[in-house]
Coordinates of C-alpha atoms in Angstrom, one line a residue:
M627 CA -119.5 163.7 -122.5
I628 CA -119.0 161.9 -119.2
S629 CA -121.1 158.7 -119.0
N630 CA -123.4 158.1 -116.0
S631 CA -121.2 155.2 -114.8
L632 CA -118.1 157.3 -114.9
R633 CA -119.9 160.1 -113.0
L634 CA -120.8 157.6 -110.3
R635 CA -117.3 156.2 -110.1
F636 CA -115.9 159.8 -110.0
A637 CA -118.2 160.8 -107.2
A638 CA -117.3 157.8 -105.0
F639 CA -113.6 157.9 -105.9
T640 CA -113.4 161.6 -105.2
A641 CA -115.1 161.4 -101.8
A642 CA -113.1 158.4 -100.7
T643 CA -109.8 159.8 -102.0
L644 CA -110.2 163.3 -100.5
S645 CA -111.1 161.8 -97.1
S646 CA -108.3 159.2 -97.1
I647 CA -105.5 161.7 -98.0
G648 CA -106.6 164.0 -95.2
L649 CA -108.0 166.8 -97.2
F650 CA -110.3 167.8 -94.3
A651 CA -107.7 167.3 -91.6
A652 CA -106.6 170.2 -89.4
T653 CA -103.5 172.2 -90.4
P654 CA -100.3 171.5 -88.4
A655 CA -100.8 174.7 -86.4
Q656 CA -104.4 173.7 -85.5
A657 CA -103.3 170.2 -84.6
N658 CA -101.0 171.7 -81.9
T659 CA -104.0 173.5 -80.4
F660 CA -106.0 170.3 -79.8
G661 CA -105.8 168.7 -76.4
K662 CA -106.9 165.3 -75.2
T663 CA -109.5 164.0 -72.8
E664 CA -109.0 160.7 -71.0
V665 CA -111.9 158.2 -71.5
R666 CA -112.9 154.9 -70.1
Q667 CA -111.0 152.2 -72.0
D668 CA -113.8 149.6 -71.8
R669 CA -116.1 151.9 -73.8
L670 CA -114.1 151.8 -77.0
I671 CA -112.7 149.1 -79.1
A672 CA -110.3 149.0 -82.1
V673 CA -111.6 146.5 -84.8
A674 CA -110.0 145.2 -88.0
A675 CA -113.0 145.4 -90.4
P676 CA -112.9 143.4 -93.6
V677 CA -112.7 145.3 -96.9
G678 CA -113.4 142.9 -99.8
S679 CA -112.0 139.4 -99.3
T680 CA -108.4 140.0 -98.6
R681 CA -107.9 143.3 -96.7
H682 CA -108.9 144.9 -93.4
Q683 CA -109.1 148.6 -92.3
L684 CA -109.4 150.2 -88.8
L685 CA -112.8 150.7 -87.3
I686 CA -113.2 152.2 -83.8
L687 CA -116.5 151.5 -82.0
E688 CA -117.7 153.4 -78.9
Q689 CA -120.4 152.4 -76.4
I690 CA -122.0 155.9 -75.6
S691 CA -125.0 154.7 -73.6
N692 CA -126.1 151.5 -72.1
D693 CA -129.4 151.2 -73.9
R694 CA -128.1 148.4 -76.1
P695 CA -124.7 146.7 -76.6
C696 CA -122.9 148.0 -79.7
W697 CA -120.8 144.9 -80.2
R698 CA -120.2 141.3 -79.0
E699 CA -116.9 139.6 -78.5
T700 CA -116.4 135.8 -78.9
G701 CA -113.4 133.5 -79.0
S702 CA -109.7 134.3 -78.6
N703 CA -106.6 134.7 -80.7
P704 CA -108.2 136.4 -82.5
V705 CA -111.3 137.8 -80.7
E706 CA -114.2 137.8 -83.2
I707 CA -116.4 140.9 -83.1
D708 CA -120.1 141.0 -84.0
P709 CA -120.9 144.7 -84.7
L710 CA -124.4 144.7 -83.2
L711 CA -124.9 148.4 -83.9
L712 CA -125.5 147.5 -87.6
D713 CA -128.9 145.9 -86.6
F714 CA -130.5 149.1 -85.1
D715 CA -130.6 152.8 -85.2
F716 CA -127.5 153.5 -83.0
T717 CA -127.8 157.3 -82.8
G718 CA -126.9 158.4 -79.3
I719 CA -126.1 154.8 -78.3
C720 CA -123.0 153.9 -80.3
G721 CA -120.2 155.8 -81.9
R722 CA -118.2 154.7 -85.0
S723 CA -115.1 156.1 -86.6
T724 CA -114.2 154.7 -90.0
D725 CA -111.4 156.9 -91.3
S726 CA -108.9 159.7 -90.6
N727 CA -111.8 162.1 -90.0
G728 CA -112.7 160.1 -86.9
Y729 CA -109.4 158.9 -85.5
S730 CA -105.6 159.7 -85.5
I731 CA -102.4 159.1 -83.6
R732 CA -101.3 161.3 -80.6
V733 CA -97.9 160.7 -79.1
G734 CA -95.9 162.7 -76.6
D735 CA -99.0 165.0 -76.4
R736 CA -98.7 165.8 -80.2
D737 CA -101.4 165.3 -82.7
L738 CA -99.9 163.3 -85.6
G739 CA -103.0 163.4 -87.8
M740 CA -101.1 165.3 -90.5
Q741 CA -98.1 163.1 -90.3
Y742 CA -99.3 159.5 -89.9
N743 CA -101.9 157.2 -91.5
L744 CA -103.4 154.3 -89.6
R745 CA -103.4 150.9 -91.4
V746 CA -104.2 147.3 -90.7
V747 CA -101.7 145.0 -92.4
R748 CA -101.2 141.3 -92.6
D749 CA -98.1 140.0 -90.9
G750 CA -97.9 136.2 -91.4
D751 CA -100.6 134.8 -89.1
D752 CA -101.5 138.1 -87.6
L753 CA -103.2 141.4 -88.3
V754 CA -101.3 144.4 -87.1
L755 CA -102.4 148.0 -86.5
M756 CA -99.7 150.3 -87.8
G757 CA -99.1 154.0 -87.9
V758 CA -97.4 154.7 -91.3
P759 CA -95.8 158.1 -92.0
F760 CA -97.0 160.0 -95.1
G761 CA -94.3 160.1 -97.8
A762 CA -90.8 161.1 -96.7
R763 CA -91.9 162.7 -93.4
P764 CA -89.6 162.0 -90.5
G765 CA -90.3 159.1 -88.2
G766 CA -90.6 155.4 -88.8
P767 CA -93.6 153.0 -88.7
L768 CA -95.4 152.6 -85.3
E769 CA -96.8 149.3 -84.2
I770 CA -99.9 150.1 -82.2
G771 CA -101.7 146.8 -81.7
R772 CA -102.4 143.2 -82.9
A773 CA -105.3 140.9 -83.5
R774 CA -103.2 137.9 -82.4
G775 CA -104.6 135.9 -85.2
V776 CA -106.3 136.2 -88.6
S777 CA -109.9 136.0 -89.8
S778 CA -111.9 137.0 -92.8
G779 CA -114.4 138.8 -90.5
F780 CA -114.4 141.6 -87.8
V781 CA -111.7 141.0 -85.2
K782 CA -110.5 142.9 -82.1
L783 CA -107.2 144.8 -82.3
Q784 CA -105.6 144.6 -78.9
L785 CA -103.5 147.7 -78.2
N786 CA -99.8 147.2 -77.3
P787 CA -98.7 148.2 -73.8
G788 CA -98.4 152.0 -73.5
W789 CA -101.2 152.7 -76.0
R790 CA -104.7 153.8 -75.0
F791 CA -107.8 155.6 -76.3
T792 CA -108.4 159.3 -75.7
K793 CA -110.7 161.9 -77.2
R794 CA -109.7 165.1 -79.0
N795 CA -110.7 168.4 -77.3
Y796 CA -110.7 172.0 -78.4
D797 CA -111.4 175.1 -76.4
G798 CA -112.5 173.0 -73.4
R799 CA -115.0 170.9 -75.4
T800 CA -114.5 167.2 -76.0
L801 CA -115.0 166.2 -79.6
G802 CA -115.9 162.9 -81.2
H803 CA -112.5 162.4 -82.7
V804 CA -110.6 159.4 -81.2
Y805 CA -106.9 159.4 -80.5
L806 CA -104.7 156.3 -80.3
T807 CA -102.5 157.8 -77.6
N808 CA -99.0 157.0 -76.2
D809 CA -97.2 159.2 -73.7
L810 CA -93.8 158.6 -75.2
T811 CA -92.5 161.0 -77.8
L812 CA -92.3 160.0 -81.5
S813 CA -88.5 159.7 -81.4
E814 CA -88.7 157.4 -78.3
L815 CA -91.2 155.2 -80.0
T816 CA -89.4 154.9 -83.3
T817 CA -86.0 154.2 -81.8
S818 CA -87.1 151.7 -79.2
T819 CA -87.7 148.0 -79.9
P820 CA -91.5 147.2 -80.2
V821 CA -93.0 145.3 -77.3
A822 CA -94.0 141.8 -78.2
T823 CA -97.6 141.2 -77.2
R824 CA -98.4 137.8 -78.7
P825 CA -98.3 134.7 -76.5
T826 CA -95.2 132.5 -76.9
P827 CA -96.1 130.0 -79.7
T828 CA -95.6 126.2 -79.5
P829 CA -92.2 125.4 -81.0
Q830 CA -92.5 124.5 -84.7
P831 CA -90.0 123.5 -87.4
T832 CA -88.0 126.6 -88.4
K833 CA -89.4 128.3 -91.5
P834 CA -88.3 131.5 -93.2
P835 CA -90.5 134.3 -91.7
V836 CA -93.3 135.5 -93.9
T837 CA -93.9 139.2 -93.5
T838 CA -95.9 141.6 -95.6
P839 CA -94.0 144.8 -96.0
V840 CA -95.9 148.0 -95.0
P841 CA -96.2 150.1 -98.2
P842 CA -95.5 153.8 -97.9
A843 CA -98.6 155.9 -97.3
R844 CA -99.8 158.1 -100.0
P845 CA -98.3 161.6 -99.5
A846 CA -100.6 164.4 -98.7
P847 CA -101.1 166.8 -101.6
E848 CA -99.1 170.0 -101.5
S849 CA -102.3 172.0 -101.8
L850 CA -104.0 170.8 -98.6
L851 CA -106.7 173.1 -97.7
Q852 CA -106.0 175.4 -94.8
L853 CA -109.1 174.9 -92.7
S854 CA -110.2 176.8 -89.6
A855 CA -111.0 174.9 -86.4
E856 CA -114.7 175.8 -87.0
Q857 CA -114.6 174.3 -90.5
V858 CA -113.0 171.2 -89.1
R859 CA -115.7 170.9 -86.5
Q860 CA -118.5 171.4 -89.0
M861 CA -117.0 168.9 -91.5
Q862 CA -116.7 166.3 -88.8
E863 CA -120.4 166.7 -88.0
I864 CA -121.2 166.2 -91.7
E865 CA -119.0 163.1 -91.8
T866 CA -120.7 161.7 -88.7
R867 CA -124.2 162.4 -90.1
Y868 CA -123.5 160.6 -93.4
N869 CA -121.4 157.7 -92.1
A870 CA -124.3 155.5 -90.9
R871 CA -126.1 155.8 -94.3
I872 CA -123.0 155.2 -96.3
T873 CA -122.1 152.1 -94.3
E874 CA -125.6 150.7 -94.6
R875 CA -125.6 151.2 -98.3
G876 CA -122.1 149.7 -98.6
Q877 CA -123.1 146.6 -96.7
A878 CA -126.2 146.2 -98.8
L879 CA -124.1 146.5 -102.0
Q880 CA -121.6 144.0 -100.8
Q881 CA -124.4 141.5 -100.0
A882 CA -126.0 142.1 -103.4
H883 CA -122.7 141.5 -105.1
Q884 CA -122.3 138.2 -103.2
Q885 CA -125.8 137.1 -104.1
L886 CA -125.1 137.8 -107.7
R887 CA -121.9 135.7 -107.7
Q888 CA -123.8 132.8 -106.0
M889 CA -126.6 133.0 -108.6
M890 CA -124.0 132.9 -111.5
G891 CA -122.8 129.5 -110.1
V892 CA -126.1 127.7 -110.0
Q893 CA -129.1 127.2 -112.3
T894 CA -130.7 130.7 -112.3
S895 CA -132.8 132.3 -115.0
D896 CA -131.5 135.1 -117.1
R897 CA -134.4 137.3 -115.9
T898 CA -133.4 136.7 -112.2
L899 CA -129.8 137.5 -113.0
R900 CA -130.6 140.7 -114.8
R901 CA -132.9 141.8 -111.9
Q902 CA -130.1 141.2 -109.4
Q903 CA -127.6 143.1 -111.6
K904 CA -130.1 146.0 -111.7
R905 CA -130.2 145.9 -107.9
V906 CA -126.4 146.1 -107.7
R907 CA -126.3 149.1 -110.0
Q908 CA -129.1 150.8 -108.1
L909 CA -127.1 150.4 -104.8
Q910 CA -123.9 151.6 -106.5
A911 CA -125.7 154.7 -107.6
E912 CA -127.2 155.3 -104.2
L913 CA -123.8 154.9 -102.5
S914 CA -122.1 157.2 -105.0
D915 CA -124.8 159.9 -104.5
L916 CA -124.4 159.8 -100.8
H917 CA -120.6 160.3 -101.1
F918 CA -121.3 163.2 -103.5
E919 CA -123.9 164.8 -101.3
K920 CA -121.5 164.6 -98.4
L921 CA -118.7 166.2 -100.5
M922 CA -121.0 169.0 -101.6
E923 CA -122.0 169.9 -98.0
M924 CA -118.3 170.1 -97.1
R925 CA -117.6 172.1 -100.2
S926 CA -120.2 174.7 -99.1
L927 CA -118.1 175.5 -96.1
L928 CA -115.0 176.6 -98.1
G929 CA -113.9 180.1 -98.9
T930 CA -113.0 181.4 -102.4
E931 CA -109.3 180.6 -102.2
Q932 CA -110.0 177.1 -100.7
L933 CA -112.5 176.4 -103.5
G934 CA -109.6 177.0 -106.0
Q935 CA -107.5 174.5 -104.2
F936 CA -110.5 172.2 -104.0
A937 CA -111.0 172.3 -107.8
Q938 CA -107.3 171.4 -108.3
L939 CA -107.8 168.3 -106.2
L940 CA -110.9 167.3 -108.0
D941 CA -109.0 167.6 -111.4
S942 CA -106.4 165.3 -110.0
A943 CA -108.9 162.8 -108.8
S944 CA -110.8 163.0 -112.1
G945 CA -107.6 162.2 -114.0
Q946 CA -107.0 159.1 -111.9
V947 CA -110.5 157.8 -112.5
V948 CA -110.4 158.4 -116.3
G949 CA -107.0 156.8 -116.4
S950 CA -108.3 153.7 -114.7
R951 CA -111.0 152.9 -117.3

């Protein structure tokens, strides 16, 4: 019998895993039918968002209306970002894309959502936004932007020359999906020398360069679901509807974890510690339930054959969770 804790871990792992490997991405044929819409560049920003204490991931914010500012920028090299939208109900005011359902790469007028994954990696004293090909697919890594410094918080990723934001469109309608766009072809980008964007540093004693290699992206599973354009649209709407609640619960959980660690290091009664641990478990359950509810809504859109493929992916995810115990 599966324990409650394992059920919660499975729900969260499955939702996160299926999203990250592009399960709900468009098929290659559909990707070619998507167009792009030019947008005002000052209305969007690429952000390196902290994940835990050592990693960052890409977050794209959009200022939809002028009712309230969605973020604030301070400093330089790197530019620190204060995500103001977390302090109010930003529906209709701000947009936020947190994973491959909300953003992808488009080069030479080709949608590369099925070929490339977007990652933020540490490169010495910098954070770099990279496009990394899935598995053994053709094409090398793409450097898209840099923070021009490091920080443990939210920092702006400044796009390299030639890169800009656009929006995906389909059948004449602009969608919420954001492209990181370059007009050069993939072959031109991967055979040319990347443009240096950081300012020339003050000369320092020569040291061996410290570079964190970019690990290969997880290959997409062979049984990727063949989704129609309408299924993709509906799943993107589900993703958008759940994202705000998932982010809010995730931040509350992170804060509760931090408070528990601080309590453990000072004189705190056992009763208070147990109460805080109960709060952490409650937030974990709420977050996992949100992931599971989102997954079930997406599942309800699948046909009979797609459900069979879906079950195979769940079996794979379940095996990974059980094996990690």
